[in-house]
Short mmCIF file of C-alpha atoms in Angstrom, two decimals:
data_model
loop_
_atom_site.label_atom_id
_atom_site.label_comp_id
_atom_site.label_asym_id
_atom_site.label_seq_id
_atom_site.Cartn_x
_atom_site.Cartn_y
_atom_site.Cartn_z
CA UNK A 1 -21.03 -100.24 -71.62
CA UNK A 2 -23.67 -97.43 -70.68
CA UNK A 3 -20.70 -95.36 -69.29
CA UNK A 4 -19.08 -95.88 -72.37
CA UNK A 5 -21.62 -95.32 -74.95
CA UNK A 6 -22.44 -91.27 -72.88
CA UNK A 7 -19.10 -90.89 -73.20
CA UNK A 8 -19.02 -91.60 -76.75
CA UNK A 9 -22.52 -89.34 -77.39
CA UNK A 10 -20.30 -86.64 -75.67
CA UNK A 11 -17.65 -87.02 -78.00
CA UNK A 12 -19.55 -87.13 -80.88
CA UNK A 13 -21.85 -84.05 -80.28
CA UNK A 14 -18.65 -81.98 -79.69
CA UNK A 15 -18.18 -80.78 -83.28
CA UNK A 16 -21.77 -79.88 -83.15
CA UNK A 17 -20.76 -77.64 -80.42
CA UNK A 18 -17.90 -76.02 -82.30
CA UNK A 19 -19.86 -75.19 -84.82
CA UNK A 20 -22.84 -73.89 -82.63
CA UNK A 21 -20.03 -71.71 -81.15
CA UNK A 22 -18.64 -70.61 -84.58
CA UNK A 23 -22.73 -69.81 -85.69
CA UNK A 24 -22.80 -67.27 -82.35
CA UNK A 25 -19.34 -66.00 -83.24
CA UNK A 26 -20.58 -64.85 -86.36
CA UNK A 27 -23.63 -63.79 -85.36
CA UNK A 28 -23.06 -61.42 -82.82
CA UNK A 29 -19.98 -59.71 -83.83
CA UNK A 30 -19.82 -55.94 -84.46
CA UNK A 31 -18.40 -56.27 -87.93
CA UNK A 32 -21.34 -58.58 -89.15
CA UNK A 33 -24.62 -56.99 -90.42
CA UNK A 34 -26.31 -60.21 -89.24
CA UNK A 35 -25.76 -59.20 -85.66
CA UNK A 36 -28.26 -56.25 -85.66
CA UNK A 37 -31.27 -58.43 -87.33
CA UNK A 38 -33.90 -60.08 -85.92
CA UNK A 39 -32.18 -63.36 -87.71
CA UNK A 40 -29.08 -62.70 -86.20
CA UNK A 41 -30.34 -62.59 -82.35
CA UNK A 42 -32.30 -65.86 -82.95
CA UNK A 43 -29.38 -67.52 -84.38
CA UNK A 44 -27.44 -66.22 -81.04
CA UNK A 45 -29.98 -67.34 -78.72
CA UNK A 46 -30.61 -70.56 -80.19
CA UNK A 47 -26.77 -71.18 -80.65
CA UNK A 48 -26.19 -70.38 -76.48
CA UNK A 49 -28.98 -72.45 -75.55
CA UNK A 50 -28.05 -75.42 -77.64
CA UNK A 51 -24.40 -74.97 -76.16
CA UNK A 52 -25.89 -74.87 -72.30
CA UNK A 53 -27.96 -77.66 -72.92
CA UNK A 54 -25.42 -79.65 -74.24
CA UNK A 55 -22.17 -78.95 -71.77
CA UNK A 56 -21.14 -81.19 -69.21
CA UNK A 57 -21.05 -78.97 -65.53
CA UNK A 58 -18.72 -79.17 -63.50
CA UNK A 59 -18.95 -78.87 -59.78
CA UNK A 60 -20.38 -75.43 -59.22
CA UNK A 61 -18.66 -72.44 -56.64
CA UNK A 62 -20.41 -72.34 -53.48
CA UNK A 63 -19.71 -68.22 -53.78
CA UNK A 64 -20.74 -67.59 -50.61
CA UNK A 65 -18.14 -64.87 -49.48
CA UNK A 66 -20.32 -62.55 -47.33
CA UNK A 67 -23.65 -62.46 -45.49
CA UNK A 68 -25.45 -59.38 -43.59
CA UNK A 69 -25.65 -59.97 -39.62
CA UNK A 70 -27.07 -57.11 -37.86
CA UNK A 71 -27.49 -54.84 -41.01
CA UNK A 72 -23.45 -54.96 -41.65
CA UNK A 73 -21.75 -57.46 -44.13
CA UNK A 74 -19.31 -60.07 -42.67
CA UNK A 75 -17.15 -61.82 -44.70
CA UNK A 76 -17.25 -65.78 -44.89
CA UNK A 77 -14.03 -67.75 -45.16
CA UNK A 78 -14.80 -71.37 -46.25
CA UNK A 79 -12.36 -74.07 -45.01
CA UNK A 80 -12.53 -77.89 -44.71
CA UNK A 81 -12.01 -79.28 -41.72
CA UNK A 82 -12.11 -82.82 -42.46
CA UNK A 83 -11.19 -84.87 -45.96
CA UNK A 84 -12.67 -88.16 -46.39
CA UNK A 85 -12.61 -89.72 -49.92
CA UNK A 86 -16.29 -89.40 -50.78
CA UNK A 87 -16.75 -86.38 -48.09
CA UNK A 88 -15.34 -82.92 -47.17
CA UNK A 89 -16.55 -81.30 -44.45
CA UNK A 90 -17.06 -77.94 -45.08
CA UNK A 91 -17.05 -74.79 -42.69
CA UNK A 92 -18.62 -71.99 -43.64
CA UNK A 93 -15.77 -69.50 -41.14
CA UNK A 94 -17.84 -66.08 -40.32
CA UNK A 95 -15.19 -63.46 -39.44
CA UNK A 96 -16.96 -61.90 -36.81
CA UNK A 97 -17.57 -63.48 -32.69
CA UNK A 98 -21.05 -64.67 -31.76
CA UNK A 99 -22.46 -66.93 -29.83
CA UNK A 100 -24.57 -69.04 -32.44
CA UNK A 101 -25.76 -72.33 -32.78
CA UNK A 102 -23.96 -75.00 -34.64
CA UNK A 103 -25.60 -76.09 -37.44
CA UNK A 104 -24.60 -79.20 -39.46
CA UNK A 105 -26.31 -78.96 -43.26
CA UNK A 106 -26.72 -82.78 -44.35
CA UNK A 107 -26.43 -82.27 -48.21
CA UNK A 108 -28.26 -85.19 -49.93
CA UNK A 109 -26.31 -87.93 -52.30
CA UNK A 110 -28.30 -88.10 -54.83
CA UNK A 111 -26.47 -87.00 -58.37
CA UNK A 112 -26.25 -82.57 -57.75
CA UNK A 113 -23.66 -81.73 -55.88
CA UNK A 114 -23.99 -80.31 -52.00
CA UNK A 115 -24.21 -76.73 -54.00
CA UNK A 116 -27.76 -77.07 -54.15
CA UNK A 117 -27.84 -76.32 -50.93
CA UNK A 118 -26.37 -73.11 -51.81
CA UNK A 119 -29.69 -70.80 -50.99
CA UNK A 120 -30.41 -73.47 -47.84
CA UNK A 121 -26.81 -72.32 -46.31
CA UNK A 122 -26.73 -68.41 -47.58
CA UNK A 123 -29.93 -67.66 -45.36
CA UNK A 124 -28.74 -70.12 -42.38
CA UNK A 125 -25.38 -68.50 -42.23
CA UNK A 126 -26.48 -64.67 -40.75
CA UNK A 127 -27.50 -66.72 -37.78
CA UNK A 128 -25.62 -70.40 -36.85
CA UNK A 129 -22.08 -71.48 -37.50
CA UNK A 130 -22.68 -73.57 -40.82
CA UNK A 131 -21.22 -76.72 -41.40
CA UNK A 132 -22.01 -79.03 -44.84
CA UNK A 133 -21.34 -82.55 -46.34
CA UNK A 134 -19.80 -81.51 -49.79
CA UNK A 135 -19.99 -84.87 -51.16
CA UNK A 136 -17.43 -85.95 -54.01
CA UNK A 137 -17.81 -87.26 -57.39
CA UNK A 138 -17.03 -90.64 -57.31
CA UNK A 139 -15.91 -90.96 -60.73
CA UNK A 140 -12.58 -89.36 -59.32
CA UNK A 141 -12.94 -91.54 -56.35
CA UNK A 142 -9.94 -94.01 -57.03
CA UNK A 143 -10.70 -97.59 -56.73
CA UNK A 144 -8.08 -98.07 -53.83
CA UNK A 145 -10.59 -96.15 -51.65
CA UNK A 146 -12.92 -98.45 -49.48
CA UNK A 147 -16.30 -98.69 -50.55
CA UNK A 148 -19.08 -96.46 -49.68
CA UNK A 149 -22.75 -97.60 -48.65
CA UNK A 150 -25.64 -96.61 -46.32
CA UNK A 151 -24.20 -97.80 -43.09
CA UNK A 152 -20.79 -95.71 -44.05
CA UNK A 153 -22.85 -92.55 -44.47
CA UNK A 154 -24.44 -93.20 -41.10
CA UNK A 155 -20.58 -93.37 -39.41
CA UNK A 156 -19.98 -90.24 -41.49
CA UNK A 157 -22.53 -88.42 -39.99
CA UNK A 158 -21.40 -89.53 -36.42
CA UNK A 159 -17.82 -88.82 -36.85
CA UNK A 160 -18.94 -85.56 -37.97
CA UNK A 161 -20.85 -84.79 -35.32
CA UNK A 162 -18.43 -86.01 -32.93
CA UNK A 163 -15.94 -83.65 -34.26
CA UNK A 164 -18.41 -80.59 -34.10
CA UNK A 165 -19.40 -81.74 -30.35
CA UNK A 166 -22.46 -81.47 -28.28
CA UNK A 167 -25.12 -79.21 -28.74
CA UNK A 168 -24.78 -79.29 -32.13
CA UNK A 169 -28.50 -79.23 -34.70
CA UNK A 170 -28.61 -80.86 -37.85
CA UNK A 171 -30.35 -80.48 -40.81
CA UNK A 172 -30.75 -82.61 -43.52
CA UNK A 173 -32.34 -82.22 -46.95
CA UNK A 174 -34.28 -84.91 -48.70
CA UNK A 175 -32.87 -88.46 -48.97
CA UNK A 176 -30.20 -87.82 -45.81
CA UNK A 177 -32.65 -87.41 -43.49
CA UNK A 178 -32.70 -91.47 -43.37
CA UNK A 179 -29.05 -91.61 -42.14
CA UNK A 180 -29.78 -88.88 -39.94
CA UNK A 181 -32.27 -89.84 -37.97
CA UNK A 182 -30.81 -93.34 -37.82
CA UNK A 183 -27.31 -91.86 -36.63
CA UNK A 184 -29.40 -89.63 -34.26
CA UNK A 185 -31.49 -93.17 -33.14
CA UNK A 186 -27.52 -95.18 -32.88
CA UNK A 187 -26.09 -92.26 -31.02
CA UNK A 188 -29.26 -92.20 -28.50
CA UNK A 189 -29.00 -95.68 -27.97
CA UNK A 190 -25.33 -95.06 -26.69
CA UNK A 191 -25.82 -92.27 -24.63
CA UNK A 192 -23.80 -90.13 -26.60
CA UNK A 193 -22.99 -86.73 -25.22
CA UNK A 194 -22.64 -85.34 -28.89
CA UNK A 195 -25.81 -86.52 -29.69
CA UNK A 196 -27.49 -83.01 -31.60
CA UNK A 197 -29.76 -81.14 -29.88
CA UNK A 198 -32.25 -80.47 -32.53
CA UNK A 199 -32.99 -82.32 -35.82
CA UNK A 200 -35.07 -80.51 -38.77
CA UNK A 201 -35.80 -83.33 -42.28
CA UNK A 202 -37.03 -81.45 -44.74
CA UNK A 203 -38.54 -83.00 -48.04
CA UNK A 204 -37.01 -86.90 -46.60
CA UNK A 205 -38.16 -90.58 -47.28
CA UNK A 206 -38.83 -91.78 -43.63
CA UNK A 207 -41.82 -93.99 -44.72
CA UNK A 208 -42.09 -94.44 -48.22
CA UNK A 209 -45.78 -96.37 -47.42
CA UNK A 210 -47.28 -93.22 -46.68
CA UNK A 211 -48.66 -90.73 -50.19
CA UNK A 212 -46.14 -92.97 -52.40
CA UNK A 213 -44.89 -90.96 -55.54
CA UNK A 214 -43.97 -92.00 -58.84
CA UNK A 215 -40.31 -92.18 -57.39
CA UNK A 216 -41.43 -94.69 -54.91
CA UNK A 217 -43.56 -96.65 -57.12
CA UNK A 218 -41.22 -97.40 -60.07
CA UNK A 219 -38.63 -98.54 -56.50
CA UNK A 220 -41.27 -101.16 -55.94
CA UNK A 221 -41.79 -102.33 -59.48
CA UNK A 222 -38.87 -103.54 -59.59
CA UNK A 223 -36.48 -106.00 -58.01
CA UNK A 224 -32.96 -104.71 -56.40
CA UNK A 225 -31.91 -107.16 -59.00
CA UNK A 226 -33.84 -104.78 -62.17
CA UNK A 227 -31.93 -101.73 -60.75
CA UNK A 228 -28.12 -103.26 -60.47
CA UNK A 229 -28.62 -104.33 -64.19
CA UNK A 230 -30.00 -101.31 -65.74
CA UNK A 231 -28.85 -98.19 -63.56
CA UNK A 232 -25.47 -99.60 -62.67
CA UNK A 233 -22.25 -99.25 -64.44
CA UNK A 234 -18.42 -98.69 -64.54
CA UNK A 235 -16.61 -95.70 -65.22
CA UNK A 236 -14.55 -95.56 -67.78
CA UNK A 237 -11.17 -94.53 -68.46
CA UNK A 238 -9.56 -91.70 -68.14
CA UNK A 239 -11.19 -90.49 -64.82
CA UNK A 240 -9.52 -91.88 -61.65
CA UNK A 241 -12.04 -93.78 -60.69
CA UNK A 242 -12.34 -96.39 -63.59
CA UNK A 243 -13.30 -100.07 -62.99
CA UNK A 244 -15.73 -98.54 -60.13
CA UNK A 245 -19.73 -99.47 -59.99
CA UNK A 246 -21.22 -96.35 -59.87
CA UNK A 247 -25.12 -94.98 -60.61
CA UNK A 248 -24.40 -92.39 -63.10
CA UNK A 249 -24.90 -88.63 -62.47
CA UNK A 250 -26.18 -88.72 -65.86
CA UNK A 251 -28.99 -91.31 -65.24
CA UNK A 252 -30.28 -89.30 -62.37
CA UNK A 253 -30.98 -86.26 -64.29
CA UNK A 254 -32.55 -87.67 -66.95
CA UNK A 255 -35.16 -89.40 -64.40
CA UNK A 256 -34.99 -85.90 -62.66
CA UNK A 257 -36.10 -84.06 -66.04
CA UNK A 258 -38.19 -86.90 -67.57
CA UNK A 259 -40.61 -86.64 -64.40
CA UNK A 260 -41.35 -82.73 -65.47
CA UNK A 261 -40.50 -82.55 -69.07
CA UNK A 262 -43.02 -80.50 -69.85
CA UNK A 263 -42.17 -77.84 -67.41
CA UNK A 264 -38.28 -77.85 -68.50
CA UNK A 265 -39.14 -77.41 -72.38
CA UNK A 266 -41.44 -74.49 -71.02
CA UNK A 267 -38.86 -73.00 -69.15
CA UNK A 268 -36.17 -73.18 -71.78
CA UNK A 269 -38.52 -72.11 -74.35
CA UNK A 270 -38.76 -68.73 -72.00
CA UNK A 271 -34.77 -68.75 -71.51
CA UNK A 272 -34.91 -68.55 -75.26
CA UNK A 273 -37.42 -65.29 -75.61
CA UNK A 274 -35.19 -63.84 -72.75
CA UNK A 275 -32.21 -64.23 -75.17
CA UNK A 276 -33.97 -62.66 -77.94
CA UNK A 277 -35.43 -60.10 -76.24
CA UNK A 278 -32.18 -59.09 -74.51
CA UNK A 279 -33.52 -59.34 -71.03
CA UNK A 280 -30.49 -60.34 -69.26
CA UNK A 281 -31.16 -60.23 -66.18
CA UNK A 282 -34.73 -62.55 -66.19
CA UNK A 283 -32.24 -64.80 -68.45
CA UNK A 284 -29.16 -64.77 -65.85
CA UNK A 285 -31.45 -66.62 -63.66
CA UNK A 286 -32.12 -69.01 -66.25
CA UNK A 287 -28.68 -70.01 -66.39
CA UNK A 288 -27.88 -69.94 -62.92
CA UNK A 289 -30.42 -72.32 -62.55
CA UNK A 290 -29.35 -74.77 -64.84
CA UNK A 291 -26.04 -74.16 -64.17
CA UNK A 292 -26.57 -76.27 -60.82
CA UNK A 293 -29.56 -78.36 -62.00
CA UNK A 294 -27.17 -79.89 -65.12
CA UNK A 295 -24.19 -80.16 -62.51
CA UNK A 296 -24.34 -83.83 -61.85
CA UNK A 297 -22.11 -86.51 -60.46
CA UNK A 298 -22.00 -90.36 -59.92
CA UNK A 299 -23.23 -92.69 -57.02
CA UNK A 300 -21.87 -95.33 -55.27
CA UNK A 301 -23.61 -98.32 -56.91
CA UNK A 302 -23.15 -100.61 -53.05
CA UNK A 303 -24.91 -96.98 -51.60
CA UNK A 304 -27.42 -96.62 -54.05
CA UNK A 305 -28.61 -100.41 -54.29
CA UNK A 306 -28.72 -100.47 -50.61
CA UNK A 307 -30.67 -97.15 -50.50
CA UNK A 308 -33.44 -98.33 -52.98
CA UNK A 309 -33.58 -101.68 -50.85
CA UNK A 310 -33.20 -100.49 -47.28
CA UNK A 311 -35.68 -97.79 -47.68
CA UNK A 312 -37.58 -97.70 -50.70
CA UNK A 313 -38.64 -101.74 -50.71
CA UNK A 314 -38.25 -102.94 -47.32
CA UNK A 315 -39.41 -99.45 -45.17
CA UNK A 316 -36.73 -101.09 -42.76
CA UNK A 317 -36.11 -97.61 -40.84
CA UNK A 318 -39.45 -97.26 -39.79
CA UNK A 319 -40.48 -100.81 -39.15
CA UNK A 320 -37.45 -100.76 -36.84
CA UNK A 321 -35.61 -103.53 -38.68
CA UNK A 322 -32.56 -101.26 -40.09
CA UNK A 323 -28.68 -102.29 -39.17
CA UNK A 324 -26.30 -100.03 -39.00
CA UNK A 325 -22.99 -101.65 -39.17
CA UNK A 326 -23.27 -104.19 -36.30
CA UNK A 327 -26.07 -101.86 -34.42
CA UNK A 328 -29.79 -101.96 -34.53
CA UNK A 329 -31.59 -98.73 -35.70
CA UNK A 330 -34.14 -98.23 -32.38
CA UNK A 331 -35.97 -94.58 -33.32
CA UNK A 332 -37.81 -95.51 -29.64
CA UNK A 333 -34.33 -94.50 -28.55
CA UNK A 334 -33.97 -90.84 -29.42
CA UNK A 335 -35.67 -89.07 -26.27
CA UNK A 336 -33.41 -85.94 -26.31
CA UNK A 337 -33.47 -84.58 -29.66
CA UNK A 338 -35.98 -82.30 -30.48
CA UNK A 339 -37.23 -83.27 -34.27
CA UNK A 340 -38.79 -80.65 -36.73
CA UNK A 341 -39.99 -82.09 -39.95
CA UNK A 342 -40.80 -80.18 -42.87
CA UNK A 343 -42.99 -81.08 -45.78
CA UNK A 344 -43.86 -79.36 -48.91
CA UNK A 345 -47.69 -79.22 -50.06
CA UNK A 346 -46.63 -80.14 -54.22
CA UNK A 347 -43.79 -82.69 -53.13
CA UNK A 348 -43.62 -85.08 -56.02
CA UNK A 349 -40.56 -87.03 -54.85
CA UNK A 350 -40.97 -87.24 -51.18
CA UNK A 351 -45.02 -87.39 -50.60
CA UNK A 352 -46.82 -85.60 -47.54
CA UNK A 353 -46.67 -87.38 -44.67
CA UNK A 354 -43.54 -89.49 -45.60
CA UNK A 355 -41.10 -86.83 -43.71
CA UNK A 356 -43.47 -86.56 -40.68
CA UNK A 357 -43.50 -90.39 -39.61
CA UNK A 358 -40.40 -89.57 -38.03
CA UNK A 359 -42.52 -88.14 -35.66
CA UNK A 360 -44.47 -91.30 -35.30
CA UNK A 361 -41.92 -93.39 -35.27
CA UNK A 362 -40.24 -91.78 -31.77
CA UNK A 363 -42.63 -92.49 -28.97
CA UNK A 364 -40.08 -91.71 -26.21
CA UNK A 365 -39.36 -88.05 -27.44
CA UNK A 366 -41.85 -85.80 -25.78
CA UNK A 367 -44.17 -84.17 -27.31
CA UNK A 368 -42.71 -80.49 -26.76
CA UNK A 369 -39.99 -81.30 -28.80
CA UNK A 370 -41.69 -83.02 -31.88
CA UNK A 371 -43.07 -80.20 -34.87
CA UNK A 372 -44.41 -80.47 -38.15
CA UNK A 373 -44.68 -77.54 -40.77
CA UNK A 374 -46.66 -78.04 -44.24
CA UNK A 375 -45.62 -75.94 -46.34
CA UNK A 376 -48.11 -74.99 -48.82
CA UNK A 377 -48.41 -74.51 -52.46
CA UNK A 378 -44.27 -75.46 -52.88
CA UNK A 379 -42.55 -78.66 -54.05
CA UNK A 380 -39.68 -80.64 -53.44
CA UNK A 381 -37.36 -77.90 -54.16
CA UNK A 382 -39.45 -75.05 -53.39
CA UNK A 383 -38.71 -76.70 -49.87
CA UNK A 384 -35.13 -75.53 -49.12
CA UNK A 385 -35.07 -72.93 -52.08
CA UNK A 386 -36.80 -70.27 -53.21
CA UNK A 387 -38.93 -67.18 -51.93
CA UNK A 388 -41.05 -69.39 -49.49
CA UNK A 389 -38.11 -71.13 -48.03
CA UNK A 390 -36.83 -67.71 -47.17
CA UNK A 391 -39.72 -66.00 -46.36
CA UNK A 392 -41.98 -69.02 -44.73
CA UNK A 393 -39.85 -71.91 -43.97
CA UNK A 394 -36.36 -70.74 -42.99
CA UNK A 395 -37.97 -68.72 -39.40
CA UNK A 396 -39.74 -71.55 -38.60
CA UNK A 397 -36.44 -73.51 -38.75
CA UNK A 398 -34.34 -70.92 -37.10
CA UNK A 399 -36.75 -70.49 -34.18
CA UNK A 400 -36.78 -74.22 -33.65
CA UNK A 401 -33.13 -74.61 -33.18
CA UNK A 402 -32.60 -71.81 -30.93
CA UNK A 403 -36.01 -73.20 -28.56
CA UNK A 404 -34.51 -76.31 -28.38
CA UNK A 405 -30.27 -75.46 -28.10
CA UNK A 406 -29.43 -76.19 -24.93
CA UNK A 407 -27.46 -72.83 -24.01
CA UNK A 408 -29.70 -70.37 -25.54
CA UNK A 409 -32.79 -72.26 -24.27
CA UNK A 410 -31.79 -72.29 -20.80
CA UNK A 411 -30.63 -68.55 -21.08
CA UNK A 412 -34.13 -67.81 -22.41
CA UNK A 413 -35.97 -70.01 -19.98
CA UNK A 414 -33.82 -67.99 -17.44
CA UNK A 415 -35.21 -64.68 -18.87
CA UNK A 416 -38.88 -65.61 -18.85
CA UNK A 417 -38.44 -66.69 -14.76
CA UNK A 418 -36.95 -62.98 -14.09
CA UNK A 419 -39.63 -61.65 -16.12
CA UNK A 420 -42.62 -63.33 -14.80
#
């Protein structure tokens, strides 16, 4: 009935939105003498906003048709190179022959689409051949489609990087870096060649035990039992996937703006002054903003339940106890992937130190591949976003992969010989 009842809300506030529509209409047409008041550009702004506030998003454009290698632009060609029902791999094609590292981009499920990634992938691209998991919507998932949980998104990742081949580096971005490391850990354990080279988790729930946030506390509060009652739901006709259990896009973003209201009502408060003011381009990035932030989509509810138990109330990854499928999650395994982890200072989702026991929880990997960077004064999304993440964050990243790829390590290895 939740499902239902949005849907309905939606519905019913659509008028509204007519008429907000009409109200901007009038007010900023040439022929009106309301459009050149005071009146008439706070009517407009508040109008627009109420309108933004109010539409549902759609998946956003990943835009990225260009990036800047060696001072010239190059243009980007993106293709998918394999379709799975809740997963498209996506290649980000640079038209231009280098020898880069592969870099898979692990794209968290966890309500915004993989598009939030967008900044994450634009300053990886003038340097690695970019692959991402752009993640579907699963209310247009059909119901014939198998089901989708936390041991599926580990096989995901391994097919994936089967498909890229070896010396391949991942990177994944808040909640994936659980099935990463534990496809990294199952793949170890095998002796898989196409095990990746380098691993970076940024902003990830490794060990929930360690700084818990408010995220983490409300997942021990409460049973798995709590959760599948009030977070879970079907979707509703007409989209494709009706009849299936899903955890609402729509839920997720109102715990995601609940747990900073205060900053959101500031920072559409200032989207309105832009508006007024007419300065467009401090208000374009307003809207850009929450033009991905308000983009949401719907969870797998066997995935999510399964997520909230497995590692939010059991800590099974890092007490070792994690299956996936039919095979035992052994971190002590992983001995030839070099692991970065990356941890934001302000991180009120993912707490200091939660990210970094993946270094504790690999014994076997030597110590020359194992780093930690603490990022300070950003949060969780000031992590893999932002000025910081460009400026701070993304070299340390860059020059971890290309110590630890296998050919351009040994070539550089090979250098400092001839030059000592």
């Amino acid at each position: 009935m939740l499902y239902h009842m949005y849907e309905a809300t939606r519905m019913a506030i659509q008028p509204w939105r007519m008429g907000a529509q009409a109200v901007r209409n009038v007010a900023t047409a040439p022929w009106s003498p309301l459009s050149y008041t005071p009146l008439g550009r706070q009517l407009s702004s508040a109008t627009e906003l109420f309108e933004r506030v109010t539409r549902r998003y759609g998946k956003p454009e990943w835009g990225l048709d260009k990036t800047v290698i060696d001072g010239k632009d190059v243009a980007i060609e993106e293709e998918t190179v394999i379709h799975r029902a809740y997963c498209n791999l996506v290649h980000f094609k640079r038209e231009i022959k280098r020898n880069d590292p592969k870099l898979l981009v692990i794209a968290p499920v966890s309500g915004h689409y993989a598009t939030l990634l967008r900044g994450t992938v634009e300053t990886m691209l003038p340097d690695h051949d970019v692959y991402v998991t752009d993640w579907n919507d699963c209310r247009y998932v059909p119901m014939t489609a198998d089901r989708f949980n936390l041991s599926d998104y580990i096989d995901y990742i391994i097919d994936f990087l089967h498909y890229l081949g070896p010396n391949t580096h991942v990177l994944a971005v808040c909640q994936p870096s659980v099935p990463a490391l534990a496809a990294v850990a199952v793949m170890s354990g095998w002796g898989d060649i196409c095990a990746p080279a380098s691993m970076t988790l940024m902003g990830g729930p490794i060990d929930t035990r360690c700084n818990p946030t408010a995220v983490n506390t409300l997942a021990q509060e409460h049973s798995i039992e709590w959760f599948e009652r009030n977070v879970i739901t079907v979707v509703p006709p007409p989209y494709p996937g009706m009849g299936r259990r899903v955890y609402p896009g729509f839920i997720q973003l109102t715990n995601f703006i609940s747990m900073n209201l205060d900053k959101h009502m500031l920072s559409l408060n200032e989207l309105f002054d832009h508006l007024v003011e007419g300065d467009d381009e401090e208000a374009d990035k307003k809207k850009a903003f929450y033009e991905e932030y308000l983009a949401v989509m719907d969870l797998p509810a066997e995935f999510y339940l399964q997520t909230v138990e497995e590692v939010f109330q059991k800590h099974s990854l890092p007490k070792g106890e994690l299956m996936a499928r039919w095979n035992p999650v052994k971190t002590e395994q992983i001995t030839r992937t070099a692991i970065l982890c990356v941890e934001g200072e302000l991180d009120d989702i993912s707490g200091v130190g939660q990210t970094r026991a993946a270094l504790d929880i690999t014994p076997n990997l030597p110590d020359s591949m194992k780093h930690y960077h603490l990022q300070k004064n950003v949060g969780h999304f000031g992590v893999f976003n932002g000025g910081r993440w460009r400026r701070e964050i993304a070299p340390v990243v860059k020059g971890f992969i290309r110590e630890h790829d296998h050919e351009l390590g040994a070539k550089a290895r090979k250098l400092h010989v001839i030059a000592s």
